[in-house]
Amino acid sequence: MKMKKLNLVIAVFIFSITASFAQIYNPVKWEVAFKKFSSTEATVYIKATIEDGWHIYSQTVGDGGPIATSFKYKASKDFALNGKTIEPKAKTKYEDVFKMNVPYFSKEVVFQQKVKLNAGKAAVSGTVEFMACDAERCLPPDEYAFTVNIK
């Protein structure tokens, strides 16, 4: 019986060490906020803070390029999207690996989504898909799930 417990303790220890090394590095931190302009209009702000040396791509990357940042919103009877998610003007650079100019953001970017409120308040939920790269490599595409409660 003592041998089984010892084997279990060793297995848990090895698993916990392996899991700690398997954590994925993420150089992008996300925050979500809102500003309510009236009982029927608000804007959701989705901010990416990007570590020095890293960047994420614009929503407007051309075919054959890297993974563009994209937004998906969960449907709700409490609100309707008013237009597409907008972004500030991106920097552009030529990337040999894609053989094209690609628009990107570094340091910080704030995306904005206008919403029409149907009941004066709403929980806006969605996901951002993005890919972070530095001068040497790109991380696998990642997603950030968010919810902001507009009151």
PDB file of N, CA and C in Angstrom, residues 133-138:
ATOM      1  N   CYS A 133       3.825  38.198 -32.711  1.00  0.00           N
ATOM      2  CA  CYS A 133       5.122  37.865 -33.311  1.00  0.00           C
ATOM      3  C   CYS A 133       6.184  38.830 -32.805  1.00  0.00           C
ATOM      4  N   ASP A 134       7.427  38.372 -32.822  1.00  0.00           N
ATOM      5  CA  ASP A 134       8.562  39.272 -32.627  1.00  0.00           C
ATOM      6  C   ASP A 134       9.431  39.162 -33.872  1.00  0.00           C
ATOM      7  N   ALA A 135      10.648  39.658 -33.813  1.00  0.00           N
ATOM      8  CA  ALA A 135      11.509  39.678 -35.000  1.00  0.00           C
ATOM      9  C   ALA A 135      11.946  38.284 -35.443  1.00  0.00           C
ATOM     10  N   GLU A 136      11.842  37.292 -34.555  1.00  0.00           N
ATOM     11  CA  GLU A 136      12.350  35.959 -34.867  1.00  0.00           C
ATOM     12  C   GLU A 136      11.282  34.883 -35.019  1.00  0.00           C
ATOM     13  N   ARG A 137      10.134  35.066 -34.388  1.00  0.00           N
ATOM     14  CA  ARG A 137       9.141  33.989 -34.388  1.00  0.00           C
ATOM     15  C   ARG A 137       7.737  34.541 -34.158  1.00  0.00           C
ATOM     16  N   CYS A 138       6.768  33.691 -34.474  1.00  0.00           N
ATOM     17  CA  CYS A 138       5.368  33.971 -34.165  1.00  0.00           C
ATOM     18  C   CYS A 138       4.854  32.882 -33.234  1.00  0.00           C
TER      19      CYS A 138
END
